[in-house]
mmCIF file with all atom_site columns, C-alpha atoms in Angstrom:
data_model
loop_
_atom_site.group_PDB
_atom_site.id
_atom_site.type_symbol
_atom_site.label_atom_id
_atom_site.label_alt_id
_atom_site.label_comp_id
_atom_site.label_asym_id
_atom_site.label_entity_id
_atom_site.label_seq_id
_atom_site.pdbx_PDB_ins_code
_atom_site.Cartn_x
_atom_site.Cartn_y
_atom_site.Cartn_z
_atom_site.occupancy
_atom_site.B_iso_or_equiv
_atom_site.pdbx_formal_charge
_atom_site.auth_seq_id
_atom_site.auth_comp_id
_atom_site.auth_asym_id
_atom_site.auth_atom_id
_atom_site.pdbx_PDB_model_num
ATOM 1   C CA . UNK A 1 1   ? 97.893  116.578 130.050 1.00 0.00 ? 12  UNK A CA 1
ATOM 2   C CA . UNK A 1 2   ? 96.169  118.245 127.324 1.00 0.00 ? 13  UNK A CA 1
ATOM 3   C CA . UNK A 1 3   ? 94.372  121.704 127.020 1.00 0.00 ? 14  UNK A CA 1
ATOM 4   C CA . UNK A 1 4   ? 90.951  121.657 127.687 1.00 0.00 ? 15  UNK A CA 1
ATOM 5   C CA . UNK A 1 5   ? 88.579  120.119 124.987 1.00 0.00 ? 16  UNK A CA 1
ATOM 6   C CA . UNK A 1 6   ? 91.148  118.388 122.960 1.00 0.00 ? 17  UNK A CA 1
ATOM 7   C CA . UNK A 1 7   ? 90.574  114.880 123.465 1.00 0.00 ? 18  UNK A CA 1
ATOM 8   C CA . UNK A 1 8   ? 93.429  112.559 124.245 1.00 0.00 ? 19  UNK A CA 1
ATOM 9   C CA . UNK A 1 9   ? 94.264  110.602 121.280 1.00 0.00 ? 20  UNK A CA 1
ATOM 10  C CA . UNK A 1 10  ? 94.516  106.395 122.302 1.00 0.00 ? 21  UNK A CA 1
ATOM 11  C CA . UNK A 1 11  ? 98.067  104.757 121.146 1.00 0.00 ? 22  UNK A CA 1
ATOM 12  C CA . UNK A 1 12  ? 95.800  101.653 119.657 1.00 0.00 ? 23  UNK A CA 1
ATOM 13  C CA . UNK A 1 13  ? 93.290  104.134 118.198 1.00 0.00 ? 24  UNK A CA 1
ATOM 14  C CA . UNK A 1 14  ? 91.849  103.374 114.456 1.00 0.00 ? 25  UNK A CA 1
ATOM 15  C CA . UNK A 1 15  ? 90.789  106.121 112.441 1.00 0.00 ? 26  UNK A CA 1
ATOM 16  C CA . UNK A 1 16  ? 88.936  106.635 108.788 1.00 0.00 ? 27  UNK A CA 1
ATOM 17  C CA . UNK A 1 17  ? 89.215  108.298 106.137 1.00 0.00 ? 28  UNK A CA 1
ATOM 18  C CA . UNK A 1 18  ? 86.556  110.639 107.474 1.00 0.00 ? 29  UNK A CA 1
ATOM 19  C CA . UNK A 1 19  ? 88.529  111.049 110.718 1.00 0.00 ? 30  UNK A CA 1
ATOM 20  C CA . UNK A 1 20  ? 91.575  112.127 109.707 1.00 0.00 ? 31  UNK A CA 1
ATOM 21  C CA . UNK A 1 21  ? 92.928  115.986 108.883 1.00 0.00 ? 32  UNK A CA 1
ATOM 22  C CA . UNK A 1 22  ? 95.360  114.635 106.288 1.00 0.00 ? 33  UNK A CA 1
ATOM 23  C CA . UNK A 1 23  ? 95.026  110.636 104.893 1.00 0.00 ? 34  UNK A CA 1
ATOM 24  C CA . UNK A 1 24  ? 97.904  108.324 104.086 1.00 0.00 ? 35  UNK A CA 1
ATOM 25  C CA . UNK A 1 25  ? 99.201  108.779 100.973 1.00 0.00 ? 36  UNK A CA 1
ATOM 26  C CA . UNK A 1 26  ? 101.806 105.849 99.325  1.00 0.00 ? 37  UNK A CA 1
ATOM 27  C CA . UNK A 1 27  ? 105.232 106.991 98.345  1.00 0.00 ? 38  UNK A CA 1
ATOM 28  C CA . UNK A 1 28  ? 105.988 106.717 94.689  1.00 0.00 ? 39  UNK A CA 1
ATOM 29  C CA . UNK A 1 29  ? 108.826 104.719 95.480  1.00 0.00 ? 40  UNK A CA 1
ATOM 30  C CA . UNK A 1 30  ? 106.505 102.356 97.406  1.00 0.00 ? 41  UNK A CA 1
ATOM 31  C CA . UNK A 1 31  ? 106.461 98.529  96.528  1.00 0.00 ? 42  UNK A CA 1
ATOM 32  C CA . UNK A 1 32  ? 103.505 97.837  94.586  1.00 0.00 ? 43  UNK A CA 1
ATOM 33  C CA . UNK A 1 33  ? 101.700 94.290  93.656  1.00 0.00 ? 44  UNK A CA 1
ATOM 34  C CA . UNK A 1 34  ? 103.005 92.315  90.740  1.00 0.00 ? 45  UNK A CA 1
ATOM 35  C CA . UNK A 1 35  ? 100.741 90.931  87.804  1.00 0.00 ? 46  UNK A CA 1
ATOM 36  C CA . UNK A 1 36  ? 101.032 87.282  88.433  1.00 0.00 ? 47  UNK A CA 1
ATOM 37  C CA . UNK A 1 37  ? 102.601 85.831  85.919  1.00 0.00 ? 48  UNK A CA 1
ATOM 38  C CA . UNK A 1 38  ? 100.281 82.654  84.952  1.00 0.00 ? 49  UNK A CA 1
ATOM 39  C CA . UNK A 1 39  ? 96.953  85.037  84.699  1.00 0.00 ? 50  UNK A CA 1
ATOM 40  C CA . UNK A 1 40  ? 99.053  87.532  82.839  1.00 0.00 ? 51  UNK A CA 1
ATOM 41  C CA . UNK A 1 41  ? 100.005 84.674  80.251  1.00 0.00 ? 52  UNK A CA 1
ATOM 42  C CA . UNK A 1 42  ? 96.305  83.418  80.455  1.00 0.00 ? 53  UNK A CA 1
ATOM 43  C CA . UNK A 1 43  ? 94.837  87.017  79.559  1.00 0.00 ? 54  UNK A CA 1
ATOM 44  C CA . UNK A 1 44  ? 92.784  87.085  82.697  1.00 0.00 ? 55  UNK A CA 1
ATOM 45  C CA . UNK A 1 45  ? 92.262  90.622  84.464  1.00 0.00 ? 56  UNK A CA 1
ATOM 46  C CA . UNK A 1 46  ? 90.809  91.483  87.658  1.00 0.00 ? 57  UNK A CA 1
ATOM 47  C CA . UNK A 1 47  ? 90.856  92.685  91.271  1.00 0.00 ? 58  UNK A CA 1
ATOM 48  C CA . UNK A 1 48  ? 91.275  92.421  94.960  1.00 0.00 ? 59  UNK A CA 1
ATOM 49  C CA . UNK A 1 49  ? 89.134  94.983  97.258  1.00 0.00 ? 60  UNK A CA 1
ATOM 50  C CA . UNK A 1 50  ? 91.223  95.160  100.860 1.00 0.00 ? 61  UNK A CA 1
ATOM 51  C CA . UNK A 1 51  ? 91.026  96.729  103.858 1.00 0.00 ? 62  UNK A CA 1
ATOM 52  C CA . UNK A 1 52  ? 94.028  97.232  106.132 1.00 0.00 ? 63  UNK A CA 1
ATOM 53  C CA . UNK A 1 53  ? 95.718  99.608  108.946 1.00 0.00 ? 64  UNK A CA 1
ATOM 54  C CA . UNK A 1 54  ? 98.450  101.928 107.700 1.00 0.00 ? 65  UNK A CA 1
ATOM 55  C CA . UNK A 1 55  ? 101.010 102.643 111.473 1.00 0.00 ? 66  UNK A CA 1
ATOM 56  C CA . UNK A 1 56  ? 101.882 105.885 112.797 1.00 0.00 ? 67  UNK A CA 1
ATOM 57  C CA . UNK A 1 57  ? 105.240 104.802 111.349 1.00 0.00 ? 68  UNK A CA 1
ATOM 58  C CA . UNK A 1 58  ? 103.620 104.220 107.468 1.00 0.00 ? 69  UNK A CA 1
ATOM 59  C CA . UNK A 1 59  ? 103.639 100.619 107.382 1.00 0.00 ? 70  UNK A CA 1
ATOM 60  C CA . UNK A 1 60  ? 100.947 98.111  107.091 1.00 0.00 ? 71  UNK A CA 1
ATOM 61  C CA . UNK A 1 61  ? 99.685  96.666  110.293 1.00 0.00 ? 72  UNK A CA 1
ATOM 62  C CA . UNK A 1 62  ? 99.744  92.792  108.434 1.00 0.00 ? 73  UNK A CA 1
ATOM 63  C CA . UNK A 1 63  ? 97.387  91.512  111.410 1.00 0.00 ? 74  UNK A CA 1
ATOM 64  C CA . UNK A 1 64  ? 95.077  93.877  110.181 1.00 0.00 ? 75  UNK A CA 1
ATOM 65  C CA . UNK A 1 65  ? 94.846  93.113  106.455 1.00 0.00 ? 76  UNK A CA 1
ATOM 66  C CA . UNK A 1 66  ? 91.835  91.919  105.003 1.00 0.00 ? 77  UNK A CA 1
ATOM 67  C CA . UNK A 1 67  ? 90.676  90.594  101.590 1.00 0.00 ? 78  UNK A CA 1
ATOM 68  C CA . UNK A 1 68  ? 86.980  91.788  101.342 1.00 0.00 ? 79  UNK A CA 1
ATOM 69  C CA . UNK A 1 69  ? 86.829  90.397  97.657  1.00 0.00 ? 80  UNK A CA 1
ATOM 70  C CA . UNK A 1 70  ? 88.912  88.592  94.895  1.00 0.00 ? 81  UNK A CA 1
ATOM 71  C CA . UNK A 1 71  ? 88.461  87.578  91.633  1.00 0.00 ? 82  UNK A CA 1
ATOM 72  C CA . UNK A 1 72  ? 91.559  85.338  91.638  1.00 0.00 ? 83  UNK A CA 1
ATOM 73  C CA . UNK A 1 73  ? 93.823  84.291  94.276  1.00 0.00 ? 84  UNK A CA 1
ATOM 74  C CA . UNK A 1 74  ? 96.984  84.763  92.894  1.00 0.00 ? 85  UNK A CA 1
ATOM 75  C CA . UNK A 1 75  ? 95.845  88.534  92.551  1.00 0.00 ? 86  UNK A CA 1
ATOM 76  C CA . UNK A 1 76  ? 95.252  87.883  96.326  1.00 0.00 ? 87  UNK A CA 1
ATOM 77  C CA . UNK A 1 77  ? 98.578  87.038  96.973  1.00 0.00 ? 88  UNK A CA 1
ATOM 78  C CA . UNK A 1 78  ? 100.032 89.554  94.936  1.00 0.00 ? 89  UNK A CA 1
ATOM 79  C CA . UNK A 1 79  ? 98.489  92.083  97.116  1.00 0.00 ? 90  UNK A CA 1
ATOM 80  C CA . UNK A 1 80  ? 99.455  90.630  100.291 1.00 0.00 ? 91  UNK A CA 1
ATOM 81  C CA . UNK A 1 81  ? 103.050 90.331  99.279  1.00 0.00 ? 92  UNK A CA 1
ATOM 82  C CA . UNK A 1 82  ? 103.144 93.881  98.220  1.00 0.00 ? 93  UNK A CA 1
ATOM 83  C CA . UNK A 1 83  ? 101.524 94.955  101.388 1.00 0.00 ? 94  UNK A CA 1
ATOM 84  C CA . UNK A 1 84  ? 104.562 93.537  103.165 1.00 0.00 ? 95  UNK A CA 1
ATOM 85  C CA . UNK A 1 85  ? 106.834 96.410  101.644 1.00 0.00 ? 96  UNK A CA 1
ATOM 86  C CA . UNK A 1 86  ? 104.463 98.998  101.051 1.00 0.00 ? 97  UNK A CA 1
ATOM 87  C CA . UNK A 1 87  ? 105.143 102.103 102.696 1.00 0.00 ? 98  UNK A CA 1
ATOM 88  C CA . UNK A 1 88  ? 102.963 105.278 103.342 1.00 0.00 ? 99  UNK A CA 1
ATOM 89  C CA . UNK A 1 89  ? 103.390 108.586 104.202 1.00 0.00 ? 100 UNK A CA 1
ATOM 90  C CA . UNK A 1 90  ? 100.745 108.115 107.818 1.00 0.00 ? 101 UNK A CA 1
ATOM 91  C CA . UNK A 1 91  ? 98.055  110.059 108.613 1.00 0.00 ? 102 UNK A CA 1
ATOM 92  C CA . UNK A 1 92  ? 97.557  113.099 110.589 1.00 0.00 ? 103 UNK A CA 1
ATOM 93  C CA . UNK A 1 93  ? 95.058  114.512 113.208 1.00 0.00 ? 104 UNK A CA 1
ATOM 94  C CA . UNK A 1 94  ? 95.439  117.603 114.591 1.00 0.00 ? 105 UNK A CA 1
ATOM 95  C CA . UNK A 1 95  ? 99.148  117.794 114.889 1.00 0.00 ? 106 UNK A CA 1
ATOM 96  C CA . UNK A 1 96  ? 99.533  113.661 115.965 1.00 0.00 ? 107 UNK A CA 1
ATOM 97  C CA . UNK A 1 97  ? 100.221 110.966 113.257 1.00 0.00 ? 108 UNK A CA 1
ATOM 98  C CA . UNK A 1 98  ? 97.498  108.321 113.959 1.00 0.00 ? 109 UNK A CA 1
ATOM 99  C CA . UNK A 1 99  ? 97.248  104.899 112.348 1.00 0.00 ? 110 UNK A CA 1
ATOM 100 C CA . UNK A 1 100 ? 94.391  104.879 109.696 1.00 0.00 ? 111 UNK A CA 1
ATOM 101 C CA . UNK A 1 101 ? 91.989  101.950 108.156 1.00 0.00 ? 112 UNK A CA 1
ATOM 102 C CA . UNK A 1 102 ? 92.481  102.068 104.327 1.00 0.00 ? 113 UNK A CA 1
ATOM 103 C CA . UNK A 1 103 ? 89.588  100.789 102.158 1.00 0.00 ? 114 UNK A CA 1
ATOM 104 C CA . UNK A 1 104 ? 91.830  99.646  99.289  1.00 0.00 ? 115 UNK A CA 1
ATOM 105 C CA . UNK A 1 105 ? 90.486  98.037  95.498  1.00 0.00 ? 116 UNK A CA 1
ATOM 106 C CA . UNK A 1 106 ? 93.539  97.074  93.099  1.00 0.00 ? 117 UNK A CA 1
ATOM 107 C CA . UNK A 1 107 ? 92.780  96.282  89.668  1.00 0.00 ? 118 UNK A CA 1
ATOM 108 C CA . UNK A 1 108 ? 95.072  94.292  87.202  1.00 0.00 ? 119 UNK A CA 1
ATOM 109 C CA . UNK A 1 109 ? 94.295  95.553  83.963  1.00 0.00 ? 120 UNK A CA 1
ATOM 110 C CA . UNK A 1 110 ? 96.394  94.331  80.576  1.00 0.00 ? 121 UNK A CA 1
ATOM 111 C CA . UNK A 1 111 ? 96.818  96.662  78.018  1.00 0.00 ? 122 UNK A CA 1
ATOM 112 C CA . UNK A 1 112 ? 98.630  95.940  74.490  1.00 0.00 ? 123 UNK A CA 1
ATOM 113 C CA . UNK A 1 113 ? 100.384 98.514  72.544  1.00 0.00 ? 124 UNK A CA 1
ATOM 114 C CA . UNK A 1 114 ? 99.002  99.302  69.482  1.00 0.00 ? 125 UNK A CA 1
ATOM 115 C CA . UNK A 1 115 ? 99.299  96.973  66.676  1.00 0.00 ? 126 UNK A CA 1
ATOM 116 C CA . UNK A 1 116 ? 102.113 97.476  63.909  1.00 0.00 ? 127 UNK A CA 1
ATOM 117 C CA . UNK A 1 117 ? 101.836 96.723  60.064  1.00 0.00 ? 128 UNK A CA 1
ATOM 118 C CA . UNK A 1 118 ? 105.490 94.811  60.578  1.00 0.00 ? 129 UNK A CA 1
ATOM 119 C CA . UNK A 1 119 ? 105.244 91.160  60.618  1.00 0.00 ? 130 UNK A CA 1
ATOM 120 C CA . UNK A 1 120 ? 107.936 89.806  62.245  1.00 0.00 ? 131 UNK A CA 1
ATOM 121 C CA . UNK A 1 121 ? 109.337 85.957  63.129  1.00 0.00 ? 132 UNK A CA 1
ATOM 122 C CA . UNK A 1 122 ? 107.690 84.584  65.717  1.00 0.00 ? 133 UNK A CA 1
ATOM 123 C CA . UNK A 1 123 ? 110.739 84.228  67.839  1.00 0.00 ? 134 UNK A CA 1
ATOM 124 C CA . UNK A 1 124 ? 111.070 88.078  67.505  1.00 0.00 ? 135 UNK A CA 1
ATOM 125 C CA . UNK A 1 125 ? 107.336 88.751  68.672  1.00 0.00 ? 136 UNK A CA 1
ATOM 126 C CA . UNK A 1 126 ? 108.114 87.771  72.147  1.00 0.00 ? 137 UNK A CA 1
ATOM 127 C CA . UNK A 1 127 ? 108.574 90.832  74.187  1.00 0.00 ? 138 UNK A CA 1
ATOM 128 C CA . UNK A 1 128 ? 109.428 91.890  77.882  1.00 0.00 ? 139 UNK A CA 1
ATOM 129 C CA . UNK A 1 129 ? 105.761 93.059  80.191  1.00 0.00 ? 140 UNK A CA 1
ATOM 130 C CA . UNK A 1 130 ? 106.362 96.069  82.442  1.00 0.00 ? 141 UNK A CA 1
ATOM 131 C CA . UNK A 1 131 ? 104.399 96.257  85.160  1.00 0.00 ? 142 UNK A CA 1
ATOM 132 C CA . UNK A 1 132 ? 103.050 99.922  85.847  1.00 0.00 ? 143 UNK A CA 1
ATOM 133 C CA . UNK A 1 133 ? 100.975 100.503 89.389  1.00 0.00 ? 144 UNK A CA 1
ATOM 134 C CA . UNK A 1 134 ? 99.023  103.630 89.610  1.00 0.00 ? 145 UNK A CA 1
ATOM 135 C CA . UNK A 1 135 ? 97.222  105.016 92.858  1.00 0.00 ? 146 UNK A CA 1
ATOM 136 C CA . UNK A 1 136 ? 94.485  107.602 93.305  1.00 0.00 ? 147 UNK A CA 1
ATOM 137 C CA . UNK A 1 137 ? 91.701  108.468 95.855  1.00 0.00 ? 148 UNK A CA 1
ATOM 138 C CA . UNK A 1 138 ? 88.109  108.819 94.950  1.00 0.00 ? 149 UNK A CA 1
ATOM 139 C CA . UNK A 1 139 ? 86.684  111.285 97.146  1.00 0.00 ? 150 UNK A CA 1
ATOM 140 C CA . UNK A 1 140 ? 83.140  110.257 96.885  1.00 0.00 ? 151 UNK A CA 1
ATOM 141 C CA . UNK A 1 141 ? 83.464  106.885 97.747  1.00 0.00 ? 152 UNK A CA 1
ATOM 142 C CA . UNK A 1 142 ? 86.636  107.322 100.371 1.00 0.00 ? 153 UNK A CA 1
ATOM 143 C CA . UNK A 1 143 ? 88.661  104.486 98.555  1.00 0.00 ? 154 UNK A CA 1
ATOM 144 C CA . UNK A 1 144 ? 91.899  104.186 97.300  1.00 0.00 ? 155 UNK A CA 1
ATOM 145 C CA . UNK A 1 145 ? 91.873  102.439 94.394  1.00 0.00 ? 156 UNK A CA 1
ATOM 146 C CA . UNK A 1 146 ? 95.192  100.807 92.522  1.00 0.00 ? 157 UNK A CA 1
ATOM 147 C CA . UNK A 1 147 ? 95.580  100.048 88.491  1.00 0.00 ? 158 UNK A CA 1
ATOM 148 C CA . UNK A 1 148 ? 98.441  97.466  88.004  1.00 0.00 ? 159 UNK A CA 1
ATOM 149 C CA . UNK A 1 149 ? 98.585  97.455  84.251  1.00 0.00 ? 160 UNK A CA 1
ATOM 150 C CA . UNK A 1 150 ? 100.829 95.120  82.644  1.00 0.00 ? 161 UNK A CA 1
ATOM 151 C CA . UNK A 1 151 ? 102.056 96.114  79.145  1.00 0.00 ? 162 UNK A CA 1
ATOM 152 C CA . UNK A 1 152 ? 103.742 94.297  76.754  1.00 0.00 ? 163 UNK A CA 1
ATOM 153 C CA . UNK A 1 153 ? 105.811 96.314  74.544  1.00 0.00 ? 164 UNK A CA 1
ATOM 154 C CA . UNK A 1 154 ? 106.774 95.140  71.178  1.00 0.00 ? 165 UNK A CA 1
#
């Protein structure tokens, strides 16, 4: 039983952004989508806008994930295999972790390092891509947006 006019909180309850005292925030140490390989070879950038519930627990209620928009579906799949092993630290309200509805956009962006004078061999130009994923919330538009940039570093 609670005190009086504190509302009982629902096990299967959903809450927003809006709702919340404290959202879910990823761990740095979090998985995090991959730039498909073919569209990274192919130059092609994009995005995939989600929505999805994060558990009382921090994990990604899969039967909840939805892909609102994608330019690509191998970005689409990125982002659903990532979501798999994503993990978050879960929202609060009041003093109760509650499972919250993310509004997610990821955006794979390619960015070359600045060009060098040296000319080498062609067999020495190829170079390894690391794969960098950032996350931040924009407050006025209550979604967490993603930048997987893929770098290639000479």
């Amino acid at each position: 039983m609670l005190p009086d006019g504190v509302p009982e909180i629902a096990l299967d309850s959903v809450f927003s952004v809006l709702d919340v005292d404290s959202q879910v925030v990823r761990y740095a140490s979090s998985a995090a989508p991959d730039y498909p390989p073919s569209l990274l070879k192919a130059g092609i950038e994009g995005a995939v806008e989600s929505e999805f519930v994060v558990d009382t627990t921090g994990i990604v209620d899969l039967t909840s994930v939805r892909i609102l928009f994608a330019t690509d579906p191998a970005f689409t799949r990125s982002v659903q295999d990532a979501l798999y092993d994503m993990r978050f630290r879960p929202a609060i309200r009041g003093t109760q972790k509650v499972r919250q509805l993310v509004h997610q956009r990821f955006t794979f962006q390619i960015q070359l390092p600045p060009r060098r004078e040296v000319r080498r061999p062609e067999a020495q130009r190829a170079a390894p891509v690391f794969v960098t994923a950032l996350s931040r919330v924009s407050k006025s538009s209550h979604l967490l947006r993603w930048l997987v940039i893929a770098t290639r570093i000479a």
